[in-house]
């Protein structure tokens, strides 16, 4: 015999799904609050702090990535 309290009946599907949805929602909110987005001073877009802006390619006023170059598609592959 078990010496600790044991549930008499199994939980229904809906009760389990309600519990899981609350857990899932809390996890989503955790990540939303965890990731802080900084505003790029050059273009005003949202970027990850301490990272190069993906829209304008600048970091602390310096051009790190040439954004015009990235648009050109590679047509000939040199093997
Ligand atoms: Zn930017």
Coordinates of N, CA and C and ligand atoms in Angstrom, one line a residue:
X1 N 0.8 -1.2 0.0 CA 0.0 0.0 0.0 C 0.9 1.2 0.0
X2 N 0.4 2.2 -0.7 CA 1.1 3.5 -0.8 C 0.9 4.3 0.5
X3 N 2.0 4.9 1.0 CA 1.9 5.7 2.2 C 1.7 7.1 2.0
X4 N 1.5 7.5 0.7 CA 1.3 8.9 0.4 C -0.1 9.0 -0.4
X5 N -0.6 10.2 -0.4 CA -1.9 10.4 -1.1 C -1.8 10.1 -2.5
X6 N -2.7 9.2 -3.0 CA -2.8 8.8 -4.4 C -4.1 9.3 -5.0
X7 N -4.1 9.9 -6.2 CA -5.3 10.3 -6.8 C -6.3 9.1 -7.1
X8 N -7.5 9.3 -6.8 CA -8.5 8.2 -6.9 C -8.8 7.9 -8.3
X9 N -9.0 9.0 -9.1 CA -9.4 8.9 -10.5 C -8.4 9.6 -11.4
X10 N -8.3 9.1 -12.6 CA -7.3 9.7 -13.6 C -8.0 11.1 -14.0
X11 N -7.0 12.0 -14.4 CA -7.5 13.3 -14.9 C -8.1 13.1 -16.3
X12 N -9.1 13.9 -16.6 CA -9.7 13.8 -17.9 C -8.8 14.5 -19.0
X13 N -9.1 14.3 -20.2 CA -8.3 14.9 -21.3 C -8.4 16.4 -21.2
X14 N -9.6 16.9 -21.0 CA -9.8 18.4 -20.9 C -9.0 19.0 -19.8
X15 N -9.0 18.3 -18.6 CA -8.3 18.9 -17.5 C -6.8 18.9 -17.8
X16 N -6.3 17.9 -18.4 CA -4.9 17.8 -18.8 C -4.5 18.9 -19.8
X17 N -5.4 19.1 -20.8 CA -5.1 20.1 -21.8 C -5.2 21.5 -21.2
X18 N -6.1 21.7 -20.3 CA -6.2 23.1 -19.7 C -4.9 23.3 -18.9
X19 N -4.4 22.3 -18.1 CA -3.2 22.5 -17.4 C -2.0 22.7 -18.3
X20 N -1.9 22.0 -19.4 CA -0.8 22.1 -20.4 C -0.9 23.5 -21.0
X21 N -2.1 24.0 -21.4 CA -2.2 25.3 -22.0 C -1.7 26.4 -21.2
X22 N -2.0 26.3 -19.9 CA -1.5 27.4 -18.9 C 0.0 27.3 -18.9
X23 N 0.6 26.1 -18.8 CA 2.0 25.9 -18.8 C 2.7 26.5 -20.0
X24 N 2.1 26.2 -21.2 CA 2.6 26.7 -22.5 C 2.5 28.2 -22.6
X25 N 1.4 28.8 -22.1 CA 1.3 30.2 -22.1 C 2.3 30.9 -21.3
X26 N 2.6 30.3 -20.1 CA 3.5 30.9 -19.2 C 4.9 30.9 -19.8
X27 N 5.2 29.8 -20.5 CA 6.5 29.6 -21.2 C 6.7 30.7 -22.3
X28 N 5.7 30.9 -23.0 CA 5.7 31.9 -24.1 C 5.9 33.3 -23.5
X29 N 5.2 33.6 -22.4 CA 5.4 34.9 -21.8 C 6.8 35.1 -21.2
X30 N 7.4 34.0 -20.7 CA 8.7 34.0 -20.2 C 9.7 34.4 -21.2
X31 N 9.6 33.9 -22.4 CA 10.6 34.2 -23.5 C 10.3 35.6 -24.0
X32 N 9.0 36.0 -24.1 CA 8.7 37.4 -24.6 C 9.3 38.4 -23.6
X33 N 9.3 38.2 -22.3 CA 9.8 39.1 -21.4 C 11.3 39.0 -21.3
X34 N 11.9 37.8 -21.6 CA 13.3 37.6 -21.5 C 14.1 38.3 -22.6
X35 N 13.6 38.3 -23.8 CA 14.3 38.9 -24.9 C 13.9 40.4 -25.0
X36 N 14.9 41.2 -24.7 CA 14.7 42.7 -24.8 C 15.2 43.2 -26.1
X37 N 14.4 43.8 -26.9 CA 14.7 44.4 -28.2 C 15.1 45.8 -28.0
X38 N 16.3 46.2 -28.6 CA 16.7 47.6 -28.6 C 16.3 48.2 -29.9
X39 N 16.2 49.6 -29.8 CA 15.8 50.3 -31.0 C 17.1 50.8 -31.7
X40 N 17.2 50.6 -33.0 CA 18.4 51.0 -33.7 C 18.4 52.5 -33.8
X41 N 19.5 53.2 -33.5 CA 19.5 54.7 -33.5 C 19.6 55.2 -35.0
X42 N 20.0 54.3 -35.9 CA 20.1 54.8 -37.3 C 18.8 54.7 -38.1
X43 N 18.2 53.5 -38.0 CA 17.0 53.3 -38.8 C 15.7 53.2 -38.0
X44 N 15.8 53.1 -36.7 CA 14.7 53.0 -35.8 C 14.0 51.7 -35.7
X45 N 14.6 50.7 -36.3 CA 14.0 49.3 -36.3 C 14.4 48.6 -35.0
X46 N 13.7 47.5 -34.7 CA 14.0 46.8 -33.5 C 15.1 45.8 -33.8
X47 N 16.1 45.8 -32.9 CA 17.2 44.8 -33.1 C 17.5 44.2 -31.7
X48 N 18.3 43.1 -31.7 CA 18.8 42.6 -30.5 C 19.9 43.5 -30.0
X49 N 20.0 43.7 -28.7 CA 21.0 44.6 -28.2 C 22.4 43.9 -28.3
X50 N 23.4 44.8 -28.6 CA 24.8 44.3 -28.8 C 24.9 43.5 -30.0
X51 N 24.1 43.7 -31.0 CA 24.1 43.0 -32.3 C 24.0 44.0 -33.4
X52 N 24.5 43.5 -34.6 CA 24.4 44.3 -35.8 C 22.9 44.4 -36.2
X53 N 22.4 45.6 -36.6 CA 21.1 45.7 -37.1 C 20.9 45.0 -38.4
X54 N 19.8 44.2 -38.4 CA 19.6 43.4 -39.6 C 19.0 44.2 -40.8
X55 N 18.4 45.3 -40.5 CA 17.8 46.1 -41.5 C 18.8 47.0 -42.2
X56 N 19.6 47.8 -41.4 CA 20.5 48.7 -42.1 C 22.0 48.2 -42.0
X57 N 22.3 47.2 -41.2 CA 23.6 46.6 -41.2 C 24.6 47.5 -40.4
X58 N 24.1 48.3 -39.5 CA 25.0 49.2 -38.7 C 25.1 48.7 -37.2
X59 N 26.2 49.0 -36.6 CA 26.4 48.7 -35.2 C 27.1 49.9 -34.6
X60 N 26.5 50.6 -33.7 CA 27.1 51.8 -33.0 C 27.5 52.8 -34.1
X61 N 26.7 53.0 -35.1 CA 27.0 54.1 -36.1 C 28.0 53.6 -37.2
X62 N 28.6 52.5 -37.1 CA 29.5 52.0 -38.1 C 28.8 51.0 -39.0
X63 N 29.1 51.1 -40.3 CA 28.5 50.2 -41.3 C 29.3 48.9 -41.2
X64 N 28.7 47.8 -40.7 CA 29.3 46.5 -40.6 C 29.0 45.6 -41.7
X65 N 27.8 45.6 -42.2 CA 27.4 44.7 -43.3 C 26.9 45.6 -44.5
X66 N 27.5 45.3 -45.7 CA 27.0 46.1 -46.9 C 25.7 45.5 -47.3
X67 N 24.6 46.2 -47.0 CA 23.3 45.6 -47.3 C 22.9 45.5 -48.8
X68 N 23.5 46.4 -49.6 CA 23.2 46.4 -51.0 C 23.9 45.2 -51.7
X69 N 25.0 44.7 -51.1 CA 25.8 43.6 -51.7 C 25.0 42.3 -51.5
X70 N 24.3 42.2 -50.4 CA 23.6 41.0 -50.1 C 22.4 40.7 -51.0
X71 N 21.9 41.7 -51.6 CA 20.7 41.5 -52.5 C 21.1 40.8 -53.8
X72 N 22.3 41.0 -54.2 CA 22.8 40.4 -55.5 C 22.8 38.9 -55.3
X73 N 22.1 38.2 -56.3 CA 22.1 36.7 -56.2 C 23.3 36.2 -56.9
X74 N 23.8 35.1 -56.4 CA 25.0 34.4 -57.0 C 24.5 33.6 -58.3
X75 N 25.0 34.1 -59.4 CA 24.5 33.5 -60.7 C 25.5 32.4 -61.2
X76 N 26.8 32.7 -61.0 CA 27.8 31.7 -61.5 C 28.6 31.2 -60.3
X77 N 28.6 29.9 -60.1 CA 29.4 29.3 -59.0 C 30.7 28.8 -59.6
X78 N 31.8 29.4 -59.0 CA 33.1 29.0 -59.4 C 33.5 27.7 -58.7
X79 N 33.8 26.7 -59.4 CA 34.1 25.4 -58.8 C 35.6 25.1 -58.8
Ligands
LIG1 ZN1 19.2 49.8 -38.1

